[in-house]
Short mmCIF file of N, CA, C and O in Angstrom, two decimals:
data_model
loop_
_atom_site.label_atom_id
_atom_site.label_comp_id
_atom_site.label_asym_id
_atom_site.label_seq_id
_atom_site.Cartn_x
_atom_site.Cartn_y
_atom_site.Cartn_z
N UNK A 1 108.19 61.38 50.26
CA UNK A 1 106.83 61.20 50.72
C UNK A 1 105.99 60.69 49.56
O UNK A 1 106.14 61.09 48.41
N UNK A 2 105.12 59.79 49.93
CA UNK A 2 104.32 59.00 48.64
C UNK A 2 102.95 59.50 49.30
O UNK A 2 102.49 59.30 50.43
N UNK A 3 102.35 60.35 47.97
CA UNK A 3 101.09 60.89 47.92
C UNK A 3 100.05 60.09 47.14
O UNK A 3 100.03 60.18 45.91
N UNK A 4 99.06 59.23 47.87
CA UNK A 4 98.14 58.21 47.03
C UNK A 4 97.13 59.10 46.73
O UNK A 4 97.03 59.80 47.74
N UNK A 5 96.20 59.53 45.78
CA UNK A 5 95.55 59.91 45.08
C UNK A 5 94.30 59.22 44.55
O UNK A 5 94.33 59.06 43.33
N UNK A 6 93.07 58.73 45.24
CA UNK A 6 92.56 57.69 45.13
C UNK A 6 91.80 57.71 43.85
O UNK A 6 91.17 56.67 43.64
N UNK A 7 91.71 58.67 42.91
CA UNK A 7 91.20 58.45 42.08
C UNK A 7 91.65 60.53 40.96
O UNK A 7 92.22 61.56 41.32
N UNK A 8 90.96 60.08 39.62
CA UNK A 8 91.33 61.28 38.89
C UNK A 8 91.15 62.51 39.59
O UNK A 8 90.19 62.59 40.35
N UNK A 9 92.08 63.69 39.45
CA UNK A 9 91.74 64.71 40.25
C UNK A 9 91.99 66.09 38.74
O UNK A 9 92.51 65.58 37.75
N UNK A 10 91.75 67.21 38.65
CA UNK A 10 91.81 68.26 37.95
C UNK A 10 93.20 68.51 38.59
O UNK A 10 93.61 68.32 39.74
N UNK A 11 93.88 69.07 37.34
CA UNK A 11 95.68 68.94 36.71
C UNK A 11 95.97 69.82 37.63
O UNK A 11 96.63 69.36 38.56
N UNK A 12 95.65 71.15 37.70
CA UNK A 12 96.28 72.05 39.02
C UNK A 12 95.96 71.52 40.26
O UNK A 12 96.09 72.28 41.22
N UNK A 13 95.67 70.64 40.41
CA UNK A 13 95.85 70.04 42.17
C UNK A 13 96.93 69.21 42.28
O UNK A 13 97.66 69.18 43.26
N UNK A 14 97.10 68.28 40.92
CA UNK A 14 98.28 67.44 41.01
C UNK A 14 98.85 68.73 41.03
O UNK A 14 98.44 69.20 42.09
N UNK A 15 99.64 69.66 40.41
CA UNK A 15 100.51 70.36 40.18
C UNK A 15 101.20 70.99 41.69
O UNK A 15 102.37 71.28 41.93
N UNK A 16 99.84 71.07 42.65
CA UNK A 16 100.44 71.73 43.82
C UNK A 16 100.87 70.11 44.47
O UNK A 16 101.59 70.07 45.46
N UNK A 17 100.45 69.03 43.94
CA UNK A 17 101.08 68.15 45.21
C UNK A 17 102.22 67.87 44.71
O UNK A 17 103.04 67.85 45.63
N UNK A 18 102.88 67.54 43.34
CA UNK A 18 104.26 67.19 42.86
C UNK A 18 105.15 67.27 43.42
O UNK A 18 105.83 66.33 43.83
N UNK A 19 105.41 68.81 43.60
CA UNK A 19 106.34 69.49 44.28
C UNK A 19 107.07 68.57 45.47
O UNK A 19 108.28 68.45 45.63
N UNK A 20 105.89 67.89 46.34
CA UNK A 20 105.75 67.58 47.86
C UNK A 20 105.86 66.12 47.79
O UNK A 20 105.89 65.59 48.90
N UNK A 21 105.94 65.27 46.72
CA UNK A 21 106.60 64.03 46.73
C UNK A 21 106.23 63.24 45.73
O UNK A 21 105.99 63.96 44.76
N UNK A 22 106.08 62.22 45.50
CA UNK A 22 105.57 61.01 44.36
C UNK A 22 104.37 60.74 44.74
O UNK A 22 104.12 60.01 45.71
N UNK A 23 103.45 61.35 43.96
CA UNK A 23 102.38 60.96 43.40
C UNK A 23 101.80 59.71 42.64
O UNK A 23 102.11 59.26 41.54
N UNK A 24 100.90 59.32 43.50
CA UNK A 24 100.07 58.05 42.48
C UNK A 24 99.02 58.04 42.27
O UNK A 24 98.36 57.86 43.29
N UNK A 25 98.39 58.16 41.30
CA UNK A 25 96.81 58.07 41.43
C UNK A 25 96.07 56.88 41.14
O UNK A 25 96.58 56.10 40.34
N UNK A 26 94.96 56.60 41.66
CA UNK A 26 94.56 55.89 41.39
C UNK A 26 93.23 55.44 40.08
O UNK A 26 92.57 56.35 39.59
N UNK A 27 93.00 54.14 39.71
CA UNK A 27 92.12 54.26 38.49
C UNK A 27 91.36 55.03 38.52
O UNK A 27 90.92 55.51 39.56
N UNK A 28 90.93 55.45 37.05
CA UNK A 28 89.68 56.58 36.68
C UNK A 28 88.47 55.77 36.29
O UNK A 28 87.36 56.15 36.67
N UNK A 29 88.62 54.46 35.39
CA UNK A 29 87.70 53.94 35.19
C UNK A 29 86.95 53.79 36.39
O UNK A 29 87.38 54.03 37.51
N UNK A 30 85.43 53.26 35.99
CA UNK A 30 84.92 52.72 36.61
C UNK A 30 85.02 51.22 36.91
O UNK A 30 85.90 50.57 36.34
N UNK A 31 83.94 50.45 38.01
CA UNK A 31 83.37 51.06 39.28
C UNK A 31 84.35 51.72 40.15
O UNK A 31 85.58 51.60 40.06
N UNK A 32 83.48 52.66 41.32
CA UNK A 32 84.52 52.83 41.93
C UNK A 32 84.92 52.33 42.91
O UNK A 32 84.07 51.85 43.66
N UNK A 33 86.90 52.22 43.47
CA UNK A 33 87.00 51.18 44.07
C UNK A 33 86.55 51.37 45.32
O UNK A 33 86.46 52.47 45.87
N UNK A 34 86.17 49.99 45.92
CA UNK A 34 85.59 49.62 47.29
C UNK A 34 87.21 49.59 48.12
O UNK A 34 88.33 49.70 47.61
N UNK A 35 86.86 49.42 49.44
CA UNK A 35 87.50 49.10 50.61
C UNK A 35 88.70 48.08 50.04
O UNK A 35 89.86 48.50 50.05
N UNK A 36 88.50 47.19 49.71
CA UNK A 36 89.77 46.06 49.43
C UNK A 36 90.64 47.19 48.34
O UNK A 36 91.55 47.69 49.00
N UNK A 37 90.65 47.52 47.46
CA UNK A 37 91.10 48.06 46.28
C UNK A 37 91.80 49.06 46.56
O UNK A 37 92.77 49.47 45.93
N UNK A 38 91.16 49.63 47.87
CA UNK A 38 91.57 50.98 48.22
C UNK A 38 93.07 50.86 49.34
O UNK A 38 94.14 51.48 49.40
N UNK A 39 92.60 50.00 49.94
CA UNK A 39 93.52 49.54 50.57
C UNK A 39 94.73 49.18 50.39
O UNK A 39 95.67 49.19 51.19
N UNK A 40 94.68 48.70 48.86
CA UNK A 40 96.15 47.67 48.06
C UNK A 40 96.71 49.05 47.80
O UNK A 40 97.94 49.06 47.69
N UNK A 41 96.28 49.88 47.72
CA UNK A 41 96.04 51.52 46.73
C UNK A 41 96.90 52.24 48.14
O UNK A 41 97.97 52.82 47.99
N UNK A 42 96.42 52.12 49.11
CA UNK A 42 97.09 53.25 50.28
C UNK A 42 98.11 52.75 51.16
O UNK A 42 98.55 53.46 52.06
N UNK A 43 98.46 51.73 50.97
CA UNK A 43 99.55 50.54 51.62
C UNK A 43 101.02 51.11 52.11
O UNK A 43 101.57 50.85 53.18
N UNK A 44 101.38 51.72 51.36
CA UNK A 44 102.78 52.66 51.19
C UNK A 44 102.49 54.18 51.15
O UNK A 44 103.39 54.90 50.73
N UNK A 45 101.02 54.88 51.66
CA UNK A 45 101.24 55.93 51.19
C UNK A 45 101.14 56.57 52.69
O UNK A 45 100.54 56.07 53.64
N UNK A 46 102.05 58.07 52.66
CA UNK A 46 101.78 58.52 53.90
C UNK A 46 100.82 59.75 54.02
O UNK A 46 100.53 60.31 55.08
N UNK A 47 100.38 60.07 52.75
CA UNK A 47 99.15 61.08 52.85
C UNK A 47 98.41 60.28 51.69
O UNK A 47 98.98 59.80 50.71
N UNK A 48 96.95 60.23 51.98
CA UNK A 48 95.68 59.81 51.18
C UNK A 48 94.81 61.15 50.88
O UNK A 48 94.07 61.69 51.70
N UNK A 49 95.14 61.71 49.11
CA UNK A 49 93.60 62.42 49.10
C UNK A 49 92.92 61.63 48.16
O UNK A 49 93.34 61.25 47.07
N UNK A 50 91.73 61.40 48.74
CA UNK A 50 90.40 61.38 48.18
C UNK A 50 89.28 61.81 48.06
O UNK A 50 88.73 62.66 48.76
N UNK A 51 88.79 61.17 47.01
CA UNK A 51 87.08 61.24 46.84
C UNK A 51 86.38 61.30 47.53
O UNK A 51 86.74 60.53 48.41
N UNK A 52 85.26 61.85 47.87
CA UNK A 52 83.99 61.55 48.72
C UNK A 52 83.03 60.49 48.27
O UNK A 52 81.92 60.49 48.80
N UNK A 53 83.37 59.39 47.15
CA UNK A 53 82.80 58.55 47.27
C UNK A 53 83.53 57.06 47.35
O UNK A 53 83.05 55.94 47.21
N UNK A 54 84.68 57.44 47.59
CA UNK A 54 85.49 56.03 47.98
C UNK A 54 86.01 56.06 49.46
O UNK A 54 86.78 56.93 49.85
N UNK A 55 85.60 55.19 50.16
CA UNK A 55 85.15 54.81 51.47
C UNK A 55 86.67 54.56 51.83
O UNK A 55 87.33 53.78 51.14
N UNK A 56 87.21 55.21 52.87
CA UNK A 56 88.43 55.93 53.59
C UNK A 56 88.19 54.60 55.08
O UNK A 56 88.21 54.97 56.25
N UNK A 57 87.99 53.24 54.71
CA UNK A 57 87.16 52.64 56.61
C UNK A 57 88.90 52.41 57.18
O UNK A 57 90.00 52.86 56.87
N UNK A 58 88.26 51.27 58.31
CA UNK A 58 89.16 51.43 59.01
C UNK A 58 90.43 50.44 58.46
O UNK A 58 91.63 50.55 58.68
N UNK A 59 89.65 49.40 57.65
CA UNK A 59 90.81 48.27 57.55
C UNK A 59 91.55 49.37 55.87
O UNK A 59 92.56 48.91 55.32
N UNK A 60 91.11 50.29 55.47
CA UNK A 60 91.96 51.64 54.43
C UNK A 60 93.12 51.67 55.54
O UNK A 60 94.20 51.15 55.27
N UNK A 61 92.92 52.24 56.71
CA UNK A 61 93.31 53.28 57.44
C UNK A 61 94.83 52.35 58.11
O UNK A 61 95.95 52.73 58.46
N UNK A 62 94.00 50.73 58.04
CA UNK A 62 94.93 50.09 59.42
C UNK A 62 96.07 49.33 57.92
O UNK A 62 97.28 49.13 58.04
N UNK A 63 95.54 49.14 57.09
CA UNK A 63 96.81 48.81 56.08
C UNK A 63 97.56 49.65 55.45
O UNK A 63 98.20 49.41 54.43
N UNK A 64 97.51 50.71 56.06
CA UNK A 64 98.81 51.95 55.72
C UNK A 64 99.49 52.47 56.94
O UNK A 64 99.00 53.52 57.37
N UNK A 65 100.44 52.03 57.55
CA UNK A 65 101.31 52.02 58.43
C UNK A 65 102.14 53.45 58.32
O UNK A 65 102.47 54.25 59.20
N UNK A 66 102.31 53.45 57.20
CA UNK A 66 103.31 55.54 57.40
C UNK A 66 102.32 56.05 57.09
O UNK A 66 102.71 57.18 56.80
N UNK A 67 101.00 56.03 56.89
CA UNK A 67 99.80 57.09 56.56
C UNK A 67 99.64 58.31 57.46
O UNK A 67 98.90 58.01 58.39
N UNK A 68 100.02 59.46 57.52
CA UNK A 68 100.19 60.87 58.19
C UNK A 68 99.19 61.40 58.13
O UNK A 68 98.97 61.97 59.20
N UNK A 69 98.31 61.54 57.32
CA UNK A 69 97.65 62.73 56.72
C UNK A 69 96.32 62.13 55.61
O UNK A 69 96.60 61.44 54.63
N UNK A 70 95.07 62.47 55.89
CA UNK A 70 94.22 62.34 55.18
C UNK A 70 93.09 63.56 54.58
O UNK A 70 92.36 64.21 55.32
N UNK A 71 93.14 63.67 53.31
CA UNK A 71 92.65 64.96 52.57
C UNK A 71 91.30 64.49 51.87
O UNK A 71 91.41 63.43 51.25
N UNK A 72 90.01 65.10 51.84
CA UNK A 72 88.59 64.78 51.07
C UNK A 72 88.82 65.73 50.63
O UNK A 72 89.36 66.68 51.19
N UNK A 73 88.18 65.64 48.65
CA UNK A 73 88.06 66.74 47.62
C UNK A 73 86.43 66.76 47.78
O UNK A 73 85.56 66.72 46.91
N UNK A 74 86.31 66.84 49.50
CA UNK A 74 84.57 66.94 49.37
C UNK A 74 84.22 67.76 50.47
O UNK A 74 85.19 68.36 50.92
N UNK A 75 83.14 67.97 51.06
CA UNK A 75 82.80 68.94 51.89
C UNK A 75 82.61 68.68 52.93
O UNK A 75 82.47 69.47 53.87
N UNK A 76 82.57 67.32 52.94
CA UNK A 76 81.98 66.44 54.10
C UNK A 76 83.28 65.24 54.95
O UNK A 76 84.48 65.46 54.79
N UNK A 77 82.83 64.19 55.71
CA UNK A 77 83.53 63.03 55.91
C UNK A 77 83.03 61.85 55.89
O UNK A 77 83.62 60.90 56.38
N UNK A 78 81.86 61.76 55.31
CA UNK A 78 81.12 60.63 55.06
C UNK A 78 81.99 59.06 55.02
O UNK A 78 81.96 58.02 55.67
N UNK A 79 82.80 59.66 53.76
CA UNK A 79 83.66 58.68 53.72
C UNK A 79 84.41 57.67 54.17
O UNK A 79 84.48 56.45 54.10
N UNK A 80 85.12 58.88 54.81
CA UNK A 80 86.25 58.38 56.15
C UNK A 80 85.66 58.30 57.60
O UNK A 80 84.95 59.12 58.19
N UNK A 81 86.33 56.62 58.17
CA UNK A 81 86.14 56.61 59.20
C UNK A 81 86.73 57.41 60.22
O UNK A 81 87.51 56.68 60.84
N UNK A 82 86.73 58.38 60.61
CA UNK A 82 87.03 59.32 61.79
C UNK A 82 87.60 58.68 62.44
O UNK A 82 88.82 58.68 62.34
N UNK A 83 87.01 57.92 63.32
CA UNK A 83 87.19 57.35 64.94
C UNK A 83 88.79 56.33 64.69
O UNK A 83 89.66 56.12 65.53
N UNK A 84 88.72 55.83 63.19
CA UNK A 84 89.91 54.50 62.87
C UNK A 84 91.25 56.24 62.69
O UNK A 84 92.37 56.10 63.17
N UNK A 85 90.92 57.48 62.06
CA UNK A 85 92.27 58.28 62.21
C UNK A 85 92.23 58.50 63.18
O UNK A 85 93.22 58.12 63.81
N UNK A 86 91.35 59.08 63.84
CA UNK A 86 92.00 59.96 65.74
C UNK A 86 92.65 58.63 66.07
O UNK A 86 93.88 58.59 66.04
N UNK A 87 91.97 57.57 66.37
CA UNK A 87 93.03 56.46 67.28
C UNK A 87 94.46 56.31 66.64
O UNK A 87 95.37 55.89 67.36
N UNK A 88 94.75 56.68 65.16
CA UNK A 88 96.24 56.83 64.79
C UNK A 88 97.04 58.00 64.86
O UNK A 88 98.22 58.05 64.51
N UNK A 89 96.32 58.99 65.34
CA UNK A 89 96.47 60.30 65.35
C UNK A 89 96.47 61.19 64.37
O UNK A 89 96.84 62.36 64.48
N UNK A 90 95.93 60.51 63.09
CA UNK A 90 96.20 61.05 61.87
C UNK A 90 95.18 62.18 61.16
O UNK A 90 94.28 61.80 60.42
N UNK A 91 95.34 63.23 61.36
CA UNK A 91 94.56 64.07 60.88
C UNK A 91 93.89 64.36 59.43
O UNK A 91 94.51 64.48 58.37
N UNK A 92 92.30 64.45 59.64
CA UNK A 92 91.91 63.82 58.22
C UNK A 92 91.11 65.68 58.17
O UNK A 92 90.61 66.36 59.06
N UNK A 93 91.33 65.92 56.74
CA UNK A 93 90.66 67.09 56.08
C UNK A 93 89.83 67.55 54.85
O UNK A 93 90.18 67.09 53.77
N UNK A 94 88.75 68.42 54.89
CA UNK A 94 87.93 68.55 53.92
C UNK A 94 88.32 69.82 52.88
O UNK A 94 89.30 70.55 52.82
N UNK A 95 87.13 69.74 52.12
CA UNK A 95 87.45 70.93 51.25
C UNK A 95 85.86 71.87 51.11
O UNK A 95 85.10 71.88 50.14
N UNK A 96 85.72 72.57 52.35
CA UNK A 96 84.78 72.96 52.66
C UNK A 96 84.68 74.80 51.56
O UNK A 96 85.50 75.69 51.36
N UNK A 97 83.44 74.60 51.17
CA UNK A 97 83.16 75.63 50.00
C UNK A 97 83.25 75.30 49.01
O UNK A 97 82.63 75.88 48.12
N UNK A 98 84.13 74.10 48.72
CA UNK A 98 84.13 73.75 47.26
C UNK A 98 83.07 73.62 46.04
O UNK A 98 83.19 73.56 44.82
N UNK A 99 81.81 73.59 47.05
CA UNK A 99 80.56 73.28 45.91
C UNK A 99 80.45 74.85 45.88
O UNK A 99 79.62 75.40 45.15
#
């Protein structure tokens, strides 16, 4: 299973995803990436966690073909287009309490 990682995350979170397959993360620098970038980024992956400020739309959603599973390190779904996972059936999740 290929776990895309859209951007830097704190070391004990990688640590629990390792275990569960190949990990990639994506750049730390800045800016952060837009829709095209993100996309080249989630292409092969079958779970996406991200940011709450890198935009999860639909053409993210429709250029990852084994994409299963979508995770926010945020509280919200701002991000992600909703309506582009339910039509794939792909269940997308937050991290509610975290602030």
């Amino acid at each position: 299973m290929r776990i895309v990682v859209t951007g830097p995350v704190p070391e004990p979170a990688l640590e629990l995803l390792r275990p569960r397959g190949e990990v990639v993360i994506g750049p730390a620098d800045p800016p952060l990436p837009g829709a095209a970038a993100l996309a080249a980024l989630a292409a092969d992956a079958d779970v996406l966690f991200t940011m709450p400020g890198h935009p999860i739309t639909r053409a993210v959603i429709a250029a990852a073909p084994r994409l299963r599973f979508i995770a926010t390190l945020g509280t919200g779904f701002d991000n992600i287009d909703l309506a582009a996972a339910r039509e794939r059936g792909i269940p997308v999740t937050n991290a509610p309490g975290i602030l």
